[in-house]
Amino acid sequence: MIIVMKKNAAEQEINAVAEKLQEKGFKVHLSEGVERTIIGAIGERTQAIMEYFMRQPGVEKVIPILQPFKMASREFKPEPTTVKVGDKIIGDGSLTIIAGPCAVEGREKLMEVALAVKEAGADMLRGGAFKPRTSPYSFQGLEREGLEILAEARKVTGLPVVTEVMDPRMIEVVSEYADILQVGARNMQNFFLLRELGKAGKPVLLKRGPSSTIEEWIMAAEYIISSGNEQVIMCERGIRTFEKYTRNTLDLSAVPLIKQLTHLPVIVDPSHGTGKWELVEPMAVAAVGAGSDGIMVEVHQNPSEALSDGPQSLMPDNFESLVTKVRAIHEALQNI
Ligand code: PEP
Ligand code: MN
């Protein structure tokens, strides 16, 4: 439930309400706005409890949170969550561009593409060391060696690293190398993994499941937040529909919806969202137009020889053109 304090509520009254909530077993979040304080409270809400808090000094009203997600909701926490990684802040109105190959394929290849995306204006480097492939016979990633290569690329380029963790047993080791832990679309409802990521102490990039509703996706974020980690970045990457020209159908309505329904930052992955490199730039532009906090795109120096996702990978010069366009759109929108 949400407890809205009166405009002139004294600090003592606010603290007293927060303490009483905690005594009754509620998790509490204080949002101190310019006008008034709003207290988000998660716990067993009964009519009697609501009436009890309604009677407390300084309380203006008590409103139940009707949505199934609580801690992720905008009502619970009206101010936007920001995620600081290196010198970038995701969710503060700036635009973060994450780029790199689908998979880390080897030391030299990764270094080359990492330097190229940095040169073109990327803020962070992506690359999978553990690859969730549809076929067990496809390239599965370089695993630990891939993580080491990513860490070396971070050192050389200064770009923070985003990489996927597929297994709760690997969280510790991936955390040693990565700045952001990615949950792949196929693992969005791996609830045990989500719970463990709640304790990881690192930001989590949560991709939308290929067949997930917005509500299921936010509930996945709720698992991570309620387990102790509010640093969650949502990533729209397309959903499965009847359409066959594209690999997935990129649902850009997710961007404003996530912003309305939650306080979390949201980015868009137009590479997996379309599966076709020619569609990546226009959809990245559209994503930024829709208010996305960032984009994540796959870049490869030689897409026709990529070990995974070549058809959706941009060449470095196409990526550079994308960066110029999305930054221009972002700036234009900020100046309106
Ligand atoms: C990826 O980003 O490397 C990836 C595997 O994407 P998704 O989980 O969205 O399919
Ligand atoms: Mn990929």
Short mmCIF file of N, CA and C in Angstrom, two decimals, residues 102-278:
data_model
loop_
_atom_site.label_atom_id
_atom_site.label_comp_id
_atom_site.label_asym_id
_atom_site.label_seq_id
_atom_site.Cartn_x
_atom_site.Cartn_y
_atom_site.Cartn_z
N CYS A 102 27.75 -10.42 -30.64
CA CYS A 102 26.82 -11.32 -29.95
C CYS A 102 27.64 -12.12 -28.94
N ALA A 103 28.69 -12.75 -29.45
CA ALA A 103 29.53 -13.61 -28.59
C ALA A 103 30.99 -13.17 -28.66
N VAL A 104 31.70 -13.40 -27.57
CA VAL A 104 33.15 -13.21 -27.59
C VAL A 104 33.71 -14.41 -28.35
N GLU A 105 34.40 -14.15 -29.47
CA GLU A 105 34.85 -15.25 -30.32
C GLU A 105 36.35 -15.51 -30.21
N GLY A 106 37.05 -14.60 -29.57
CA GLY A 106 38.50 -14.75 -29.44
C GLY A 106 39.08 -13.41 -29.04
N ARG A 107 40.31 -13.45 -28.53
CA ARG A 107 40.92 -12.25 -27.98
C ARG A 107 41.07 -11.13 -29.01
N GLU A 108 41.75 -11.47 -30.13
CA GLU A 108 42.02 -10.42 -31.11
C GLU A 108 40.76 -9.84 -31.72
N LYS A 109 39.84 -10.74 -32.04
CA LYS A 109 38.59 -10.28 -32.66
C LYS A 109 37.83 -9.35 -31.72
N LEU A 110 37.80 -9.72 -30.44
CA LEU A 110 37.05 -8.87 -29.51
C LEU A 110 37.72 -7.52 -29.33
N MET A 111 39.06 -7.55 -29.20
CA MET A 111 39.78 -6.28 -29.02
C MET A 111 39.50 -5.35 -30.19
N GLU A 112 39.54 -5.92 -31.38
CA GLU A 112 39.34 -5.10 -32.59
C GLU A 112 37.96 -4.45 -32.58
N VAL A 113 36.94 -5.25 -32.29
CA VAL A 113 35.58 -4.71 -32.35
C VAL A 113 35.32 -3.78 -31.16
N ALA A 114 35.95 -4.08 -30.02
CA ALA A 114 35.77 -3.21 -28.84
C ALA A 114 36.33 -1.82 -29.13
N LEU A 115 37.52 -1.79 -29.74
CA LEU A 115 38.12 -0.49 -30.08
C LEU A 115 37.27 0.23 -31.13
N ALA A 116 36.71 -0.54 -32.07
CA ALA A 116 35.90 0.07 -33.13
C ALA A 116 34.62 0.69 -32.54
N VAL A 117 33.95 -0.01 -31.63
CA VAL A 117 32.70 0.56 -31.09
C VAL A 117 33.00 1.75 -30.18
N LYS A 118 34.11 1.67 -29.50
CA LYS A 118 34.51 2.80 -28.64
C LYS A 118 34.73 4.04 -29.52
N GLU A 119 35.48 3.84 -30.59
CA GLU A 119 35.80 4.91 -31.54
C GLU A 119 34.52 5.51 -32.13
N ALA A 120 33.54 4.64 -32.37
CA ALA A 120 32.28 5.10 -32.97
C ALA A 120 31.36 5.77 -31.95
N GLY A 121 31.69 5.69 -30.68
CA GLY A 121 30.89 6.42 -29.69
C GLY A 121 30.09 5.57 -28.72
N ALA A 122 30.39 4.27 -28.61
CA ALA A 122 29.67 3.44 -27.64
C ALA A 122 30.07 3.83 -26.22
N ASP A 123 29.13 3.63 -25.29
CA ASP A 123 29.41 3.91 -23.88
C ASP A 123 29.80 2.64 -23.13
N MET A 124 29.33 1.50 -23.63
CA MET A 124 29.62 0.24 -22.95
C MET A 124 29.81 -0.86 -23.99
N LEU A 125 30.49 -1.90 -23.54
CA LEU A 125 30.79 -3.04 -24.42
C LEU A 125 29.93 -4.24 -24.03
N ARG A 126 29.30 -4.87 -25.03
CA ARG A 126 28.58 -6.11 -24.77
C ARG A 126 29.31 -7.27 -25.43
N GLY A 127 29.02 -8.48 -24.99
CA GLY A 127 29.60 -9.67 -25.61
C GLY A 127 29.29 -10.85 -24.72
N GLY A 128 28.80 -11.92 -25.32
CA GLY A 128 28.43 -13.09 -24.53
C GLY A 128 29.59 -14.05 -24.38
N ALA A 129 29.82 -14.49 -23.14
CA ALA A 129 30.81 -15.53 -22.88
C ALA A 129 30.07 -16.87 -22.68
N PHE A 130 28.86 -16.77 -22.16
CA PHE A 130 27.98 -17.93 -22.02
C PHE A 130 26.80 -17.67 -22.95
N LYS A 131 26.64 -18.48 -23.96
CA LYS A 131 25.61 -18.22 -24.96
C LYS A 131 24.43 -19.18 -24.83
N PRO A 132 23.23 -18.65 -24.65
CA PRO A 132 22.04 -19.51 -24.60
C PRO A 132 21.58 -19.83 -26.02
N ARG A 133 22.04 -20.93 -26.61
CA ARG A 133 21.72 -21.24 -27.99
C ARG A 133 20.56 -22.21 -28.09
N THR A 134 19.76 -22.03 -29.12
CA THR A 134 18.61 -22.90 -29.32
C THR A 134 19.06 -24.35 -29.50
N SER A 135 20.17 -24.52 -30.22
CA SER A 135 20.68 -25.88 -30.45
C SER A 135 21.89 -26.17 -29.56
N PRO A 136 21.92 -27.33 -28.95
CA PRO A 136 23.09 -27.67 -28.12
C PRO A 136 24.34 -27.87 -28.97
N TYR A 137 24.17 -27.96 -30.30
CA TYR A 137 25.33 -28.18 -31.17
C TYR A 137 25.93 -26.87 -31.68
N SER A 138 25.24 -25.74 -31.41
CA SER A 138 25.78 -24.44 -31.83
C SER A 138 26.84 -23.98 -30.84
N PHE A 139 27.65 -23.03 -31.28
CA PHE A 139 28.71 -22.45 -30.43
C PHE A 139 28.12 -21.95 -29.11
N GLN A 140 28.69 -22.40 -28.02
CA GLN A 140 28.11 -22.11 -26.69
C GLN A 140 28.84 -20.99 -25.95
N GLY A 141 29.85 -20.43 -26.60
CA GLY A 141 30.58 -19.34 -25.93
C GLY A 141 31.90 -19.84 -25.37
N LEU A 142 32.82 -18.88 -25.12
CA LEU A 142 34.15 -19.25 -24.62
C LEU A 142 34.18 -19.36 -23.10
N GLU A 143 33.04 -19.10 -22.48
CA GLU A 143 32.88 -19.21 -21.03
C GLU A 143 33.94 -18.40 -20.29
N ARG A 144 34.65 -19.03 -19.37
CA ARG A 144 35.56 -18.25 -18.52
C ARG A 144 36.62 -17.46 -19.32
N GLU A 145 37.12 -18.10 -20.35
CA GLU A 145 38.12 -17.42 -21.19
C GLU A 145 37.49 -16.17 -21.81
N GLY A 146 36.23 -16.27 -22.19
CA GLY A 146 35.51 -15.13 -22.75
C GLY A 146 35.40 -13.99 -21.75
N LEU A 147 35.17 -14.35 -20.50
CA LEU A 147 35.07 -13.31 -19.44
C LEU A 147 36.41 -12.60 -19.28
N GLU A 148 37.48 -13.38 -19.34
CA GLU A 148 38.82 -12.77 -19.19
C GLU A 148 39.12 -11.82 -20.34
N ILE A 149 38.72 -12.23 -21.53
CA ILE A 149 38.93 -11.37 -22.71
C ILE A 149 38.12 -10.07 -22.55
N LEU A 150 36.89 -10.21 -22.07
CA LEU A 150 36.06 -9.00 -21.87
C LEU A 150 36.71 -8.05 -20.87
N ALA A 151 37.26 -8.63 -19.80
CA ALA A 151 37.89 -7.79 -18.78
C ALA A 151 39.11 -7.07 -19.35
N GLU A 152 39.81 -7.76 -20.23
CA GLU A 152 40.98 -7.13 -20.86
C GLU A 152 40.53 -5.99 -21.77
N ALA A 153 39.42 -6.22 -22.49
CA ALA A 153 38.91 -5.17 -23.39
C ALA A 153 38.44 -3.96 -22.57
N ARG A 154 37.90 -4.24 -21.42
CA ARG A 154 37.47 -3.11 -20.55
C ARG A 154 38.68 -2.27 -20.15
N LYS A 155 39.76 -2.99 -19.83
CA LYS A 155 40.98 -2.30 -19.40
C LYS A 155 41.53 -1.42 -20.53
N VAL A 156 41.54 -1.99 -21.73
CA VAL A 156 42.10 -1.28 -22.87
C VAL A 156 41.22 -0.11 -23.30
N THR A 157 39.90 -0.33 -23.34
CA THR A 157 39.00 0.71 -23.88
C THR A 157 38.43 1.62 -22.80
N GLY A 158 38.38 1.13 -21.57
CA GLY A 158 37.72 1.89 -20.50
C GLY A 158 36.20 1.71 -20.53
N LEU A 159 35.69 0.88 -21.45
CA LEU A 159 34.24 0.69 -21.53
C LEU A 159 33.78 -0.35 -20.51
N PRO A 160 32.75 -0.03 -19.73
CA PRO A 160 32.19 -1.05 -18.84
C PRO A 160 31.62 -2.22 -19.66
N VAL A 161 31.56 -3.38 -19.04
CA VAL A 161 31.18 -4.59 -19.75
C VAL A 161 29.82 -5.13 -19.31
N VAL A 162 29.01 -5.48 -20.32
CA VAL A 162 27.70 -6.12 -20.07
C VAL A 162 27.79 -7.54 -20.62
N THR A 163 27.52 -8.53 -19.77
CA THR A 163 27.57 -9.91 -20.27
C THR A 163 26.56 -10.78 -19.53
N GLU A 164 26.18 -11.86 -20.20
CA GLU A 164 25.08 -12.68 -19.67
C GLU A 164 25.52 -13.69 -18.61
N VAL A 165 24.67 -13.86 -17.63
CA VAL A 165 24.87 -14.95 -16.67
C VAL A 165 23.64 -15.85 -16.77
N MET A 166 23.89 -17.15 -16.99
CA MET A 166 22.78 -18.07 -17.24
C MET A 166 22.46 -18.95 -16.05
N ASP A 167 23.39 -19.02 -15.13
CA ASP A 167 23.27 -20.03 -14.08
C ASP A 167 23.59 -19.38 -12.73
N PRO A 168 22.76 -19.62 -11.73
CA PRO A 168 23.03 -19.02 -10.42
C PRO A 168 24.43 -19.36 -9.90
N ARG A 169 24.95 -20.54 -10.27
CA ARG A 169 26.28 -20.94 -9.79
C ARG A 169 27.39 -20.09 -10.40
N MET A 170 27.06 -19.40 -11.48
CA MET A 170 28.09 -18.60 -12.17
C MET A 170 28.03 -17.12 -11.80
N ILE A 171 27.08 -16.72 -10.96
CA ILE A 171 26.92 -15.29 -10.67
C ILE A 171 28.21 -14.70 -10.10
N GLU A 172 28.82 -15.44 -9.19
CA GLU A 172 30.01 -14.92 -8.53
C GLU A 172 31.14 -14.68 -9.54
N VAL A 173 31.38 -15.67 -10.36
CA VAL A 173 32.50 -15.52 -11.30
C VAL A 173 32.20 -14.46 -12.36
N VAL A 174 30.98 -14.43 -12.87
CA VAL A 174 30.65 -13.41 -13.89
C VAL A 174 30.74 -12.01 -13.26
N SER A 175 30.34 -11.90 -12.00
CA SER A 175 30.39 -10.59 -11.32
C SER A 175 31.83 -10.06 -11.19
N GLU A 176 32.78 -10.98 -11.14
CA GLU A 176 34.18 -10.53 -11.02
C GLU A 176 34.62 -9.77 -12.27
N TYR A 177 34.00 -10.11 -13.41
CA TYR A 177 34.44 -9.53 -14.68
C TYR A 177 33.48 -8.48 -15.25
N ALA A 178 32.19 -8.62 -14.92
CA ALA A 178 31.19 -7.77 -15.59
C ALA A 178 30.79 -6.57 -14.75
N ASP A 179 30.37 -5.51 -15.43
CA ASP A 179 29.84 -4.34 -14.72
C ASP A 179 28.32 -4.43 -14.64
N ILE A 180 27.71 -5.07 -15.64
CA ILE A 180 26.25 -5.30 -15.63
C ILE A 180 26.01 -6.76 -15.96
N LEU A 181 25.18 -7.41 -15.15
CA LEU A 181 24.86 -8.81 -15.38
C LEU A 181 23.59 -8.90 -16.23
N GLN A 182 23.70 -9.55 -17.36
CA GLN A 182 22.54 -9.66 -18.26
C GLN A 182 21.78 -10.95 -17.99
N VAL A 183 20.45 -10.82 -17.89
CA VAL A 183 19.60 -12.01 -17.86
C VAL A 183 19.01 -12.13 -19.26
N GLY A 184 19.31 -13.23 -19.93
CA GLY A 184 18.84 -13.41 -21.29
C GLY A 184 17.35 -13.65 -21.33
N ALA A 185 16.77 -13.40 -22.51
CA ALA A 185 15.33 -13.53 -22.69
C ALA A 185 14.83 -14.90 -22.24
N ARG A 186 15.60 -15.92 -22.58
CA ARG A 186 15.15 -17.29 -22.25
C ARG A 186 15.17 -17.58 -20.76
N ASN A 187 15.87 -16.78 -20.03
CA ASN A 187 15.97 -17.00 -18.58
C ASN A 187 15.13 -16.01 -17.77
N MET A 188 14.29 -15.23 -18.47
CA MET A 188 13.57 -14.18 -17.74
C MET A 188 12.72 -14.73 -16.60
N GLN A 189 12.24 -15.95 -16.76
CA GLN A 189 11.43 -16.52 -15.67
C GLN A 189 12.16 -17.64 -14.93
N ASN A 190 13.48 -17.56 -14.92
CA ASN A 190 14.25 -18.49 -14.09
C ASN A 190 14.29 -17.86 -12.69
N PHE A 191 13.27 -18.17 -11.93
CA PHE A 191 13.06 -17.44 -10.68
C PHE A 191 14.18 -17.63 -9.68
N PHE A 192 14.80 -18.79 -9.72
CA PHE A 192 15.91 -19.02 -8.79
C PHE A 192 17.08 -18.10 -9.15
N LEU A 193 17.36 -17.99 -10.45
CA LEU A 193 18.42 -17.09 -10.91
C LEU A 193 18.09 -15.65 -10.52
N LEU A 194 16.84 -15.26 -10.72
CA LEU A 194 16.43 -13.88 -10.40
C LEU A 194 16.62 -13.59 -8.91
N ARG A 195 16.21 -14.55 -8.08
CA ARG A 195 16.36 -14.37 -6.62
C ARG A 195 17.83 -14.20 -6.24
N GLU A 196 18.67 -15.03 -6.84
CA GLU A 196 20.10 -14.95 -6.52
C GLU A 196 20.70 -13.63 -7.00
N LEU A 197 20.20 -13.11 -8.12
CA LEU A 197 20.69 -11.83 -8.62
C LEU A 197 20.29 -10.69 -7.70
N GLY A 198 19.27 -10.93 -6.92
CA GLY A 198 18.87 -9.95 -5.91
C GLY A 198 19.95 -9.73 -4.88
N LYS A 199 20.84 -10.72 -4.76
CA LYS A 199 21.91 -10.61 -3.75
C LYS A 199 23.26 -10.31 -4.40
N ALA A 200 23.26 -10.11 -5.72
CA ALA A 200 24.55 -10.03 -6.42
C ALA A 200 25.30 -8.72 -6.20
N GLY A 201 24.59 -7.67 -5.86
CA GLY A 201 25.26 -6.39 -5.64
C GLY A 201 25.78 -5.75 -6.93
N LYS A 202 25.25 -6.15 -8.06
CA LYS A 202 25.63 -5.56 -9.36
C LYS A 202 24.35 -5.23 -10.11
N PRO A 203 24.40 -4.23 -10.99
CA PRO A 203 23.21 -3.95 -11.80
C PRO A 203 22.85 -5.14 -12.69
N VAL A 204 21.56 -5.31 -12.93
CA VAL A 204 21.07 -6.42 -13.76
C VAL A 204 20.33 -5.86 -14.97
N LEU A 205 20.68 -6.34 -16.13
CA LEU A 205 19.96 -5.99 -17.36
C LEU A 205 18.99 -7.14 -17.63
N LEU A 206 17.71 -6.86 -17.50
CA LEU A 206 16.70 -7.92 -17.57
C LEU A 206 15.99 -7.88 -18.92
N LYS A 207 16.31 -8.85 -19.76
CA LYS A 207 15.68 -8.89 -21.07
C LYS A 207 14.27 -9.45 -20.98
N ARG A 208 13.42 -8.96 -21.85
CA ARG A 208 12.04 -9.45 -21.86
C ARG A 208 11.98 -10.83 -22.50
N GLY A 209 11.27 -11.74 -21.88
CA GLY A 209 11.14 -13.10 -22.43
C GLY A 209 10.45 -13.06 -23.79
N PRO A 210 10.82 -13.99 -24.68
CA PRO A 210 10.29 -13.97 -26.05
C PRO A 210 8.76 -14.07 -26.12
N SER A 211 8.14 -14.64 -25.10
CA SER A 211 6.67 -14.76 -25.11
C SER A 211 6.06 -14.16 -23.85
N SER A 212 6.74 -13.18 -23.30
CA SER A 212 6.25 -12.64 -22.03
C SER A 212 5.41 -11.40 -22.21
N THR A 213 4.42 -11.30 -21.37
CA THR A 213 3.64 -10.06 -21.31
C THR A 213 4.47 -9.04 -20.54
N ILE A 214 4.05 -7.79 -20.65
CA ILE A 214 4.73 -6.73 -19.90
C ILE A 214 4.63 -7.03 -18.39
N GLU A 215 3.46 -7.52 -18.00
CA GLU A 215 3.27 -7.78 -16.56
C GLU A 215 4.20 -8.89 -16.06
N GLU A 216 4.34 -9.95 -16.85
CA GLU A 216 5.25 -11.04 -16.44
C GLU A 216 6.69 -10.53 -16.34
N TRP A 217 7.04 -9.67 -17.27
CA TRP A 217 8.40 -9.10 -17.30
C TRP A 217 8.63 -8.23 -16.05
N ILE A 218 7.66 -7.42 -15.72
CA ILE A 218 7.83 -6.58 -14.52
C ILE A 218 7.85 -7.47 -13.26
N MET A 219 7.08 -8.54 -13.29
CA MET A 219 7.10 -9.46 -12.13
C MET A 219 8.48 -10.09 -11.97
N ALA A 220 9.17 -10.31 -13.10
CA ALA A 220 10.54 -10.85 -13.02
C ALA A 220 11.45 -9.82 -12.35
N ALA A 221 11.25 -8.55 -12.70
CA ALA A 221 12.03 -7.49 -12.03
C ALA A 221 11.69 -7.45 -10.55
N GLU A 222 10.42 -7.68 -10.24
CA GLU A 222 9.98 -7.67 -8.84
C GLU A 222 10.73 -8.74 -8.03
N TYR A 223 10.99 -9.89 -8.66
CA TYR A 223 11.77 -10.93 -7.97
C TYR A 223 13.14 -10.40 -7.57
N ILE A 224 13.80 -9.71 -8.51
CA ILE A 224 15.16 -9.23 -8.23
C ILE A 224 15.11 -8.14 -7.15
N ILE A 225 14.18 -7.22 -7.31
CA ILE A 225 14.10 -6.09 -6.36
C ILE A 225 13.73 -6.59 -4.97
N SER A 226 12.74 -7.47 -4.92
CA SER A 226 12.30 -7.93 -3.59
C SER A 226 13.34 -8.82 -2.93
N SER A 227 14.31 -9.30 -3.71
CA SER A 227 15.40 -10.08 -3.11
C SER A 227 16.58 -9.20 -2.72
N GLY A 228 16.44 -7.88 -2.93
CA GLY A 228 17.46 -6.98 -2.39
C GLY A 228 18.22 -6.13 -3.40
N ASN A 229 17.86 -6.19 -4.67
CA ASN A 229 18.62 -5.43 -5.66
C ASN A 229 17.68 -4.58 -6.52
N GLU A 230 17.75 -3.28 -6.30
CA GLU A 230 16.86 -2.38 -7.05
C GLU A 230 17.48 -1.95 -8.38
N GLN A 231 18.75 -2.29 -8.58
CA GLN A 231 19.47 -1.83 -9.78
C GLN A 231 19.12 -2.72 -10.97
N VAL A 232 17.92 -2.54 -11.47
CA VAL A 232 17.43 -3.36 -12.58
C VAL A 232 17.17 -2.46 -13.79
N ILE A 233 17.71 -2.86 -14.93
CA ILE A 233 17.47 -2.14 -16.18
C ILE A 233 16.65 -3.08 -17.06
N MET A 234 15.50 -2.62 -17.52
CA MET A 234 14.67 -3.45 -18.37
C MET A 234 15.16 -3.36 -19.82
N CYS A 235 15.08 -4.46 -20.55
CA CYS A 235 15.52 -4.41 -21.96
C CYS A 235 14.49 -5.09 -22.86
N GLU A 236 13.84 -4.29 -23.68
CA GLU A 236 12.90 -4.82 -24.69
C GLU A 236 13.72 -5.36 -25.85
N ARG A 237 13.46 -6.63 -26.23
CA ARG A 237 14.25 -7.26 -27.29
C ARG A 237 13.36 -8.01 -28.28
N GLY A 238 12.09 -7.64 -28.29
CA GLY A 238 11.19 -8.27 -29.25
C GLY A 238 10.51 -9.50 -28.68
N ILE A 239 9.32 -9.74 -29.17
CA ILE A 239 8.55 -10.90 -28.72
C ILE A 239 8.14 -11.74 -29.93
N ARG A 240 7.76 -12.97 -29.65
CA ARG A 240 7.40 -13.87 -30.75
C ARG A 240 5.95 -13.60 -31.18
N THR A 241 5.78 -13.37 -32.47
CA THR A 241 4.43 -13.20 -33.02
C THR A 241 4.32 -14.06 -34.27
N PHE A 242 3.23 -13.89 -35.01
CA PHE A 242 3.07 -14.67 -36.26
C PHE A 242 3.95 -14.12 -37.38
N GLU A 243 4.55 -12.96 -37.21
CA GLU A 243 5.32 -12.32 -38.28
C GLU A 243 6.62 -13.07 -38.56
N LYS A 244 6.89 -13.29 -39.85
CA LYS A 244 8.08 -14.09 -40.17
C LYS A 244 9.21 -13.30 -40.83
N TYR A 245 8.91 -12.09 -41.31
CA TYR A 245 9.98 -11.32 -41.96
C TYR A 245 11.03 -10.89 -40.95
N THR A 246 10.59 -10.74 -39.72
CA THR A 246 11.53 -10.36 -38.67
C THR A 246 11.70 -11.54 -37.71
N ARG A 247 12.84 -11.57 -37.02
CA ARG A 247 13.11 -12.67 -36.08
C ARG A 247 12.14 -12.58 -34.88
N ASN A 248 11.94 -11.36 -34.42
CA ASN A 248 10.98 -11.08 -33.35
C ASN A 248 10.23 -9.81 -33.73
N THR A 249 9.16 -9.51 -33.00
CA THR A 249 8.46 -8.25 -33.23
C THR A 249 8.84 -7.31 -32.10
N LEU A 250 9.51 -6.23 -32.48
CA LEU A 250 10.00 -5.30 -31.45
C LEU A 250 8.82 -4.48 -30.93
N ASP A 251 8.55 -4.60 -29.66
CA ASP A 251 7.37 -3.94 -29.07
C ASP A 251 7.82 -2.62 -28.43
N LEU A 252 7.81 -1.58 -29.22
CA LEU A 252 8.31 -0.30 -28.68
C LEU A 252 7.33 0.35 -27.72
N SER A 253 6.08 -0.12 -27.73
CA SER A 253 5.14 0.45 -26.74
C SER A 253 5.59 0.08 -25.33
N ALA A 254 6.45 -0.93 -25.24
CA ALA A 254 6.97 -1.33 -23.93
C ALA A 254 7.74 -0.18 -23.27
N VAL A 255 8.36 0.66 -24.08
CA VAL A 255 9.21 1.72 -23.49
C VAL A 255 8.37 2.70 -22.65
N PRO A 256 7.38 3.38 -23.27
CA PRO A 256 6.57 4.28 -22.42
C PRO A 256 5.78 3.53 -21.36
N LEU A 257 5.39 2.28 -21.65
CA LEU A 257 4.63 1.53 -20.65
C LEU A 257 5.45 1.23 -19.41
N ILE A 258 6.69 0.78 -19.63
CA ILE A 258 7.56 0.48 -18.48
C ILE A 258 7.78 1.76 -17.66
N LYS A 259 7.89 2.88 -18.36
CA LYS A 259 8.12 4.13 -17.64
C LYS A 259 6.88 4.55 -16.84
N GLN A 260 5.70 4.26 -17.41
CA GLN A 260 4.47 4.59 -16.67
C GLN A 260 4.27 3.68 -15.46
N LEU A 261 4.51 2.40 -15.69
CA LEU A 261 4.15 1.41 -14.67
C LEU A 261 5.23 1.24 -13.60
N THR A 262 6.49 1.50 -13.97
CA THR A 262 7.58 1.26 -13.02
C THR A 262 8.47 2.51 -12.92
N HIS A 263 9.42 2.43 -12.00
CA HIS A 263 10.40 3.51 -11.85
C HIS A 263 11.73 3.10 -12.47
N LEU A 264 11.73 1.98 -13.22
CA LEU A 264 13.00 1.42 -13.71
C LEU A 264 13.41 2.00 -15.06
N PRO A 265 14.72 2.09 -15.31
CA PRO A 265 15.15 2.48 -16.65
C PRO A 265 14.86 1.37 -17.66
N VAL A 266 14.70 1.76 -18.91
CA VAL A 266 14.42 0.76 -19.94
C VAL A 266 15.25 1.06 -21.18
N ILE A 267 15.85 0.01 -21.74
CA ILE A 267 16.61 0.17 -22.98
C ILE A 267 16.04 -0.79 -24.03
N VAL A 268 16.48 -0.62 -25.27
CA VAL A 268 15.94 -1.44 -26.36
C VAL A 268 17.08 -2.11 -27.12
N ASP A 269 16.85 -3.37 -27.49
CA ASP A 269 17.81 -4.14 -28.28
C ASP A 269 17.18 -4.41 -29.66
N PRO A 270 17.46 -3.52 -30.62
CA PRO A 270 16.85 -3.71 -31.94
C PRO A 270 17.52 -4.80 -32.76
N SER A 271 18.65 -5.34 -32.30
CA SER A 271 19.32 -6.42 -33.03
C SER A 271 18.53 -7.71 -32.90
N HIS A 272 18.31 -8.17 -31.65
CA HIS A 272 17.48 -9.36 -31.46
C HIS A 272 16.02 -9.03 -31.78
N GLY A 273 15.67 -7.77 -31.61
CA GLY A 273 14.28 -7.35 -31.86
C GLY A 273 13.85 -7.46 -33.30
N THR A 274 14.82 -7.46 -34.24
CA THR A 274 14.45 -7.56 -35.66
C THR A 274 15.12 -8.74 -36.34
N GLY A 275 16.35 -9.03 -35.94
CA GLY A 275 17.10 -10.13 -36.58
C GLY A 275 17.71 -9.74 -37.92
N LYS A 276 17.52 -8.49 -38.34
CA LYS A 276 18.04 -8.05 -39.65
C LYS A 276 18.81 -6.76 -39.49
N TRP A 277 20.07 -6.75 -39.91
CA TRP A 277 20.90 -5.59 -39.65
C TRP A 277 20.34 -4.32 -40.29
N GLU A 278 19.65 -4.47 -41.44
CA GLU A 278 19.12 -3.28 -42.12
C GLU A 278 18.04 -2.60 -41.30
#
